[in-house]
Amino acid sequence: MRYEAPDTIKAAVGLLSKAKGTSRILAGGTDLLVQMRSGMIEPDLVVDIKSIPGMREIVAEKGGFRIGAAVSGAELEEHGKVGKMWPGVVEATNLIGSTQIQGRATMVGNLCNASPAADSVPAMIAAGATARVVGPKRTRDVPVEDIAKAPGKTSLAKGEFVASIFLPKAPARTGSAYLRFIPRTEMDIAVVGAGIAMTLNAKGVITAAKVSLGAVAARALVVEECAKAIIGSTLDDAALDRLAAAASAAAKPISDKRGTVDFRIKVAGVLARRAAVIAYDRARG
Amino acid sequence: MSAVHVSTNINGDDVEFVCRPDESLLDVLRDRLGMTGSKEGCGTGDCGACSVELDGRLVCSCLVMGAEVGGHKIETIEGMAQGDKLHPLQQKFLEHAALQCGICTPGFLVAARNLLERNNDPTETEVRYWLAGNLCRCTGYDKIVRAVLDTAKDMRKAAAKSSAKKASAKKPAAKKKAAPKKTAKKGARHAA
Amino acid sequence: MPLDANTPDLRTEFKSVGTRPNRPDGVDKVTGRARFGADFALPGQLTGLILRSPHAHAKIKSIDTSAAEALPGVKAVITYKDIPEQEGCDKDVLVNIMARGTALYDGHAVAAVAAVDASVARKALKLIKVDYKVLKHVTDVDEAMKPDAPVLHPGRFEPVDFSTLENAAHVSGKEERKTATRAHSNIAGRYVFGHGDPDKGFKQADIIVEHEFKTEATHQGYIEPHACTASVSSDGMAELWVCTQGPFMVRDVCASLLGMDVSRLRVTPSEIGGGFGGKTTVFIEPVALALSRKAGKPVKVVMSRSEVFRATGPTSSASMWVKIGAKKDGTFVAADAVLKYQGGAFPGSPVEMGAMCAFACYDLKNVRIVGYDVVTNRPKQAAYRAPGAPMSAFAVEGVIGEIADKLGIDAIDIRLKNAAKEGTVSSYGPTFGPVGLVETLEAAKAHKNYKVKLGKNQGRGVASGFWFNFAGNTCVSINLNVDGTLALALGTVDIGGSRASMCLMAAEELGISYEDVRAIIADTSSLGYNDISEGSRVTFSSGLATIKAVRDLKVKMCGRAAKIWGIPEDAVKWENGAAHPAGSNAGNFPPLSIKEIAAQASATGGPLAGHYEINAEGAGPSFATHVCDVEVDPDTGAMKVLRYLVVQDAGKAIHPSYVEGQFQGGAVQGIGWVLNEEYFYGKDGTLQNAGFLDYRIPVCSDVPMIDTVIVEVPNPGHPYGVRGVGETSIVPPLACVANAVSDAIGVRARTLPMSPPKVLAALEGVAASKA
């Protein structure tokens, strides 16, 4: 195993492209070191991207924010402005693990680990986030929902990695929220997660919405029916019932050590409803 | 496996070591540098017994590679007491009997200090969520939380005293940098 | 010498005892200086790692270690062949530390390596080729008792003929008779306790409640994984540094397994990072010694967290049936129970103790408990805090909660009506001496928590619990230093502050300052044999021996004073840290302080020391009553513990802070057991949650402050009235929380853990039945 800490994207891409065997990116390391420790993976090359300029920065861009791949959850929270615009995204990221994990874990790592239960992913999807993928051939911007393919598998090609996440400017009267269910109060993997973002008109009618569910399928789901259920409403009880029903209907979970199929289906609806109420309140300001 | 040569700073001292890339910072601290105060309870970031500060940020040293700490500053439990003077948290842990077996204690102390440096007036809920990544199986957490809250109280008293002293000396009051109150989040965000 | 006049058998006035000084080992523990199991290192030591079975049950056809042995840096590879069976050794322990022909559970050790570093050792493990033939497995206790279940130990346990036994219908449903027809079984033992005639008793009942209950296995969850460093010399002398609750046990068992003279093995206990019963046996210790013996170098073995879960001892899972009959006024007229505990791959589940504890809180005229010890393809269970008692209490206290509800009687009142007290013939045989259950119930009822008004979806639960407390073999030495301070050598590992308690008792007995006594935990070559630190025995037994050793020393010190004064020894008494003439007839001498006596020790006959050795008895049981309030989220089944109260009899609290700590810690372990902790097995019999992420012990934000009340009903078996307090606190919480949930939402959980999916499913069941 080799450890490299290049100081340019080009050098990092070069290392990854040429590498034989298994190579991994190191940013926060909170998934990578666990996988190495358990013997799940034995990388031949680890590329630490934290020395690359920009990786640990959050910069304003086109009214939104570009968040470097090595920005930790704690740094994201302390930034303040991102959380003001996209509270759902920041809250979701901050739910990952403990204070200690927050000191290291990144949104991009959460995304590229490709766990169906990743907390930040449904929230990013709801916010319309894109991932900037750098690689040997070109740089491309990809909707976050297109990165994870299946548990542990991404759409990234050899030599490619995600260098940053872009959160677009939130339109006026936009609110977002993310809720998850865990058996304890902390330190658990989501049994179900629900991310939602919505925009209202001046009368409080929802004009746009995006809803994403985590841990109820092989990857985070974008549920159009959930959005349809509330667009055009003022989030009255009937709209909330439709939303919950649509979320439960979309959930295609499995039973495992963390939860059962029935439980996940039911709670997907409960969380979608609760998250919508929070997001709506935030949108109204 | 190619070894990596690392120059870093631990508890204020410059330290150099050589490690394999598959060694965690915790492995390096314990096995190469003989600093066994940080404990391995899980090796997967789930227990917090290996808590250290990396550039002032609370982290699990089992989830940091030894190879990546070059040029950074690390604070461990071994650097907490100043000479023979215990840190107020260490003193309060003793007085409150906030430890039974003691294996989790270094991690709790490092984590609690990191909290109080940011926020010397945390609520019980804030303390509990900040320390949720530190597992203790002996105490049920009660006396640990009390010790942290009691230390915070003393710190506030000491701060008030010193600012009163300064005011009475008619010196311009030092501009106190508002500590980011950033622990309230966790209690509030569990609406689910 | 009139010592007894100053030290009555039961002391009630104290100066040091009952205060809360800092513990003597405290500074080392808050500065990171204390050395725990994995903190020990020897020059030139190797890293030992263990290869473990990935199968729940498999025949080991062959093990090829040649490639591993050939790897540069590998210094020893061992299999069971390197640990040949010795005459008289415990065969189950031998098989558990290294599989011999059959892997009996996921995680069962199969081979081990010692190499120059962890990296090489890991590679070597991968090079060991094991040819397995996977066998059918069974992990559930009820399944294991069925006639068609795979048999773990063919030829070992005779089938049980249930047709001739009482309660048989509740053992395994309709299958019980078939079990008798097969050749061998997984039933390793059967235990019966009780008195009177339950069948007759039930005929007098106005109300009878009976239910089946199940609890899943839970792990002690100590934060420190097992660790040891072994060094065996070519002349057969060996040393072992290890985190254990019982260094003498480790020494004797390892010597027996490895065919060594006990005198050749010296075991030094490290500081111990939690045990809760889980470190009362050996796992890696004999393996490390065998590796060191073969490699000729020191070998350190440290378990990973995953190994701790897969291959050390969790407690049993249990399947139970409990039936209680009561009069309308709440008087219990009869009680009956069947308990089935699986103890993993070997006999020894704590079902016998579970059966003895089940009804121990109550004064019952007609009671019967039958317990079955069952083997399954799981790791060999080890003791876990009040072994066996929390499960049976969960069932019994749950049924009592339901009876109280149905009769409209207050949960504490119904327990007061039936509570065991002095003179009660216990359900397991002995007649109780002075015990404190009634006092705990009364204190709980008077506590402010019992009066707090509850809101929507909130509920309150009550449960009581019992633990015997152990005593046993104990040996203590106390040495007077030249300056009058004292060195106290104990043989019981300090697992939660016991050195502080011993120093307090020694200081009390001598009439000197707590700071003048320092306690150490001795190694096995420096002190006589001591039983394991288990069964809540340490403060009682080592405390008793400390007091008696001090009394021995006091006699000797009075003797020296007599010599100095030239008066008879029996004319000297000990008071307030000094020798005094016993009366005016003895002479008019100024008192000789302990410092003065120490300074003259050499001139008056040599060093001064006190000793005491005993196989102690009279531990005196400890009863507790817990009260808890919960709130349930009816949409998700999530539960929050709002308030929790522990009231327990400590006899006499030597260091109240550490007594409270035992109450609080036990309660929170119990809360984890009832809410989320469980051994989760896949269909293939492998453990799915071998880590702290998915084996969910309570985190700091999961629990409230744990309120405590220390009740003190002195135990006549101890000079200061001490009762052990470590274990009873985990007995009531399972039922206490379950009863609170029932009060909150009307759902009675009878299967643990009552995780949110189960609670939600039950809630929906209630809603459906109402619709």
PDB file of C-alpha atoms in Angstrom, chain C residues 244-350:
ATOM      1  CA  THR C 244      -9.081  -9.970  33.836  1.00  0.00           C
ATOM      2  CA  GLN C 245     -11.495 -10.073  36.735  1.00  0.00           C
ATOM      3  CA  GLY C 246      -9.655 -13.107  38.102  1.00  0.00           C
ATOM      4  CA  PRO C 247      -5.861 -13.332  37.848  1.00  0.00           C
ATOM      5  CA  PHE C 248      -5.746 -16.414  40.075  1.00  0.00           C
ATOM      6  CA  MET C 249      -8.393 -18.080  37.924  1.00  0.00           C
ATOM      7  CA  VAL C 250      -6.389 -17.203  34.795  1.00  0.00           C
ATOM      8  CA  ARG C 251      -3.251 -18.657  36.340  1.00  0.00           C
ATOM      9  CA  ASP C 252      -4.880 -21.894  37.456  1.00  0.00           C
ATOM     10  CA  VAL C 253      -6.868 -22.464  34.257  1.00  0.00           C
ATOM     11  CA  CYS C 254      -3.959 -21.658  31.933  1.00  0.00           C
ATOM     12  CA  ALA C 255      -1.611 -23.883  33.933  1.00  0.00           C
ATOM     13  CA  SER C 256      -4.129 -26.691  33.753  1.00  0.00           C
ATOM     14  CA  LEU C 257      -4.757 -26.295  30.000  1.00  0.00           C
ATOM     15  CA  LEU C 258      -1.069 -26.060  29.158  1.00  0.00           C
ATOM     16  CA  GLY C 259       0.200 -28.701  31.566  1.00  0.00           C
ATOM     17  CA  MET C 260       2.263 -26.342  33.698  1.00  0.00           C
ATOM     18  CA  ASP C 261       2.931 -26.279  37.419  1.00  0.00           C
ATOM     19  CA  VAL C 262       0.918 -23.413  38.884  1.00  0.00           C
ATOM     20  CA  SER C 263       4.077 -22.070  40.495  1.00  0.00           C
ATOM     21  CA  ARG C 264       5.676 -21.562  37.086  1.00  0.00           C
ATOM     22  CA  LEU C 265       3.070 -19.060  35.934  1.00  0.00           C
ATOM     23  CA  ARG C 266       2.861 -15.597  37.426  1.00  0.00           C
ATOM     24  CA  VAL C 267      -0.142 -13.538  36.386  1.00  0.00           C
ATOM     25  CA  THR C 268      -0.196  -9.775  36.872  1.00  0.00           C
ATOM     26  CA  PRO C 269      -3.575  -8.140  36.426  1.00  0.00           C
ATOM     27  CA  SER C 270      -3.555  -4.825  34.592  1.00  0.00           C
ATOM     28  CA  GLU C 271      -6.073  -2.100  35.215  1.00  0.00           C
ATOM     29  CA  ILE C 272      -9.288  -3.458  33.785  1.00  0.00           C
ATOM     30  CA  GLY C 273     -11.460  -1.543  31.350  1.00  0.00           C
ATOM     31  CA  GLY C 274     -14.760  -3.025  32.403  1.00  0.00           C
ATOM     32  CA  GLY C 275     -15.801  -6.633  32.752  1.00  0.00           C
ATOM     33  CA  PHE C 276     -19.339  -7.014  34.117  1.00  0.00           C
ATOM     34  CA  GLY C 277     -18.659 -10.764  34.295  1.00  0.00           C
ATOM     35  CA  GLY C 278     -17.266 -11.008  30.777  1.00  0.00           C
ATOM     36  CA  LYS C 279     -13.687 -11.264  31.991  1.00  0.00           C
ATOM     37  CA  THR C 280     -14.243 -14.171  34.379  1.00  0.00           C
ATOM     38  CA  THR C 281     -12.915 -16.826  32.042  1.00  0.00           C
ATOM     39  CA  VAL C 282     -10.044 -17.294  29.587  1.00  0.00           C
ATOM     40  CA  PHE C 283     -10.099 -16.814  25.823  1.00  0.00           C
ATOM     41  CA  ILE C 284      -6.821 -15.475  24.447  1.00  0.00           C
ATOM     42  CA  GLU C 285      -4.616 -16.073  27.502  1.00  0.00           C
ATOM     43  CA  PRO C 286      -3.770 -19.758  26.926  1.00  0.00           C
ATOM     44  CA  VAL C 287      -3.366 -19.040  23.206  1.00  0.00           C
ATOM     45  CA  ALA C 288      -0.867 -16.257  23.885  1.00  0.00           C
ATOM     46  CA  LEU C 289       1.066 -18.528  26.248  1.00  0.00           C
ATOM     47  CA  ALA C 290       1.091 -21.363  23.695  1.00  0.00           C
ATOM     48  CA  LEU C 291       2.293 -18.971  20.978  1.00  0.00           C
ATOM     49  CA  SER C 292       5.011 -17.591  23.247  1.00  0.00           C
ATOM     50  CA  ARG C 293       6.075 -21.092  24.242  1.00  0.00           C
ATOM     51  CA  LYS C 294       6.430 -22.076  20.589  1.00  0.00           C
ATOM     52  CA  ALA C 295       8.028 -18.830  19.383  1.00  0.00           C
ATOM     53  CA  GLY C 296      10.352 -18.425  22.357  1.00  0.00           C
ATOM     54  CA  LYS C 297       9.489 -14.745  22.553  1.00  0.00           C
ATOM     55  CA  PRO C 298       6.898 -12.592  24.310  1.00  0.00           C
ATOM     56  CA  VAL C 299       3.575 -12.458  22.479  1.00  0.00           C
ATOM     57  CA  LYS C 300       0.888  -9.831  22.828  1.00  0.00           C
ATOM     58  CA  VAL C 301      -2.677 -10.652  21.810  1.00  0.00           C
ATOM     59  CA  VAL C 302      -5.351  -7.963  21.685  1.00  0.00           C
ATOM     60  CA  MET C 303      -8.850  -8.723  20.470  1.00  0.00           C
ATOM     61  CA  SER C 304     -10.582  -6.486  17.966  1.00  0.00           C
ATOM     62  CA  ARG C 305     -14.058  -5.275  18.864  1.00  0.00           C
ATOM     63  CA  SER C 306     -15.513  -7.648  16.316  1.00  0.00           C
ATOM     64  CA  GLU C 307     -13.719 -10.572  17.973  1.00  0.00           C
ATOM     65  CA  VAL C 308     -15.064  -9.458  21.335  1.00  0.00           C
ATOM     66  CA  PHE C 309     -18.619  -9.701  20.053  1.00  0.00           C
ATOM     67  CA  ARG C 310     -18.166 -12.897  18.058  1.00  0.00           C
ATOM     68  CA  ALA C 311     -15.962 -14.914  20.337  1.00  0.00           C
ATOM     69  CA  THR C 312     -16.241 -13.854  23.964  1.00  0.00           C
ATOM     70  CA  GLY C 313     -19.193 -14.521  26.181  1.00  0.00           C
ATOM     71  CA  PRO C 314     -22.412 -12.604  25.847  1.00  0.00           C
ATOM     72  CA  THR C 315     -25.152 -13.674  28.201  1.00  0.00           C
ATOM     73  CA  SER C 316     -27.901 -16.135  27.317  1.00  0.00           C
ATOM     74  CA  SER C 317     -30.926 -15.552  25.234  1.00  0.00           C
ATOM     75  CA  ALA C 318     -34.009 -16.854  26.989  1.00  0.00           C
ATOM     76  CA  SER C 319     -37.466 -18.224  26.327  1.00  0.00           C
ATOM     77  CA  MET C 320     -39.737 -18.236  29.354  1.00  0.00           C
ATOM     78  CA  TRP C 321     -43.225 -18.955  30.591  1.00  0.00           C
ATOM     79  CA  VAL C 322     -44.501 -17.429  33.816  1.00  0.00           C
ATOM     80  CA  LYS C 323     -47.831 -17.889  35.579  1.00  0.00           C
ATOM     81  CA  ILE C 324     -48.925 -16.104  38.744  1.00  0.00           C
ATOM     82  CA  GLY C 325     -52.213 -16.377  40.626  1.00  0.00           C
ATOM     83  CA  ALA C 326     -53.486 -13.713  43.026  1.00  0.00           C
ATOM     84  CA  LYS C 327     -56.374 -12.915  45.298  1.00  0.00           C
ATOM     85  CA  LYS C 328     -58.456  -9.801  44.614  1.00  0.00           C
ATOM     86  CA  ASP C 329     -56.548  -7.950  47.321  1.00  0.00           C
ATOM     87  CA  GLY C 330     -53.324  -8.599  45.446  1.00  0.00           C
ATOM     88  CA  THR C 331     -51.979 -11.457  47.565  1.00  0.00           C
ATOM     89  CA  PHE C 332     -50.085 -13.936  45.422  1.00  0.00           C
ATOM     90  CA  VAL C 333     -51.280 -17.487  45.991  1.00  0.00           C
ATOM     91  CA  ALA C 334     -49.145 -19.423  43.517  1.00  0.00           C
ATOM     92  CA  ALA C 335     -46.392 -18.953  40.978  1.00  0.00           C
ATOM     93  CA  ASP C 336     -44.989 -21.224  38.303  1.00  0.00           C
ATOM     94  CA  ALA C 337     -42.326 -20.753  35.653  1.00  0.00           C
ATOM     95  CA  VAL C 338     -40.374 -22.534  32.956  1.00  0.00           C
ATOM     96  CA  LEU C 339     -37.104 -20.924  31.921  1.00  0.00           C
ATOM     97  CA  LYS C 340     -35.074 -22.005  28.899  1.00  0.00           C
ATOM     98  CA  TYR C 341     -31.685 -20.322  28.514  1.00  0.00           C
ATOM     99  CA  GLN C 342     -29.202 -21.107  25.782  1.00  0.00           C
ATOM    100  CA  GLY C 343     -25.633 -20.749  26.909  1.00  0.00           C
ATOM    101  CA  GLY C 344     -23.940 -20.964  23.546  1.00  0.00           C
ATOM    102  CA  ALA C 345     -21.961 -23.947  22.385  1.00  0.00           C
ATOM    103  CA  PHE C 346     -21.239 -25.382  25.833  1.00  0.00           C
ATOM    104  CA  PRO C 347     -23.223 -26.147  28.959  1.00  0.00           C
ATOM    105  CA  GLY C 348     -23.367 -23.522  31.664  1.00  0.00           C
ATOM    106  CA  SER C 349     -26.070 -21.009  30.874  1.00  0.00           C
ATOM    107  CA  PRO C 350     -27.040 -19.073  34.006  1.00  0.00           C
TER     108      PRO C 350
END
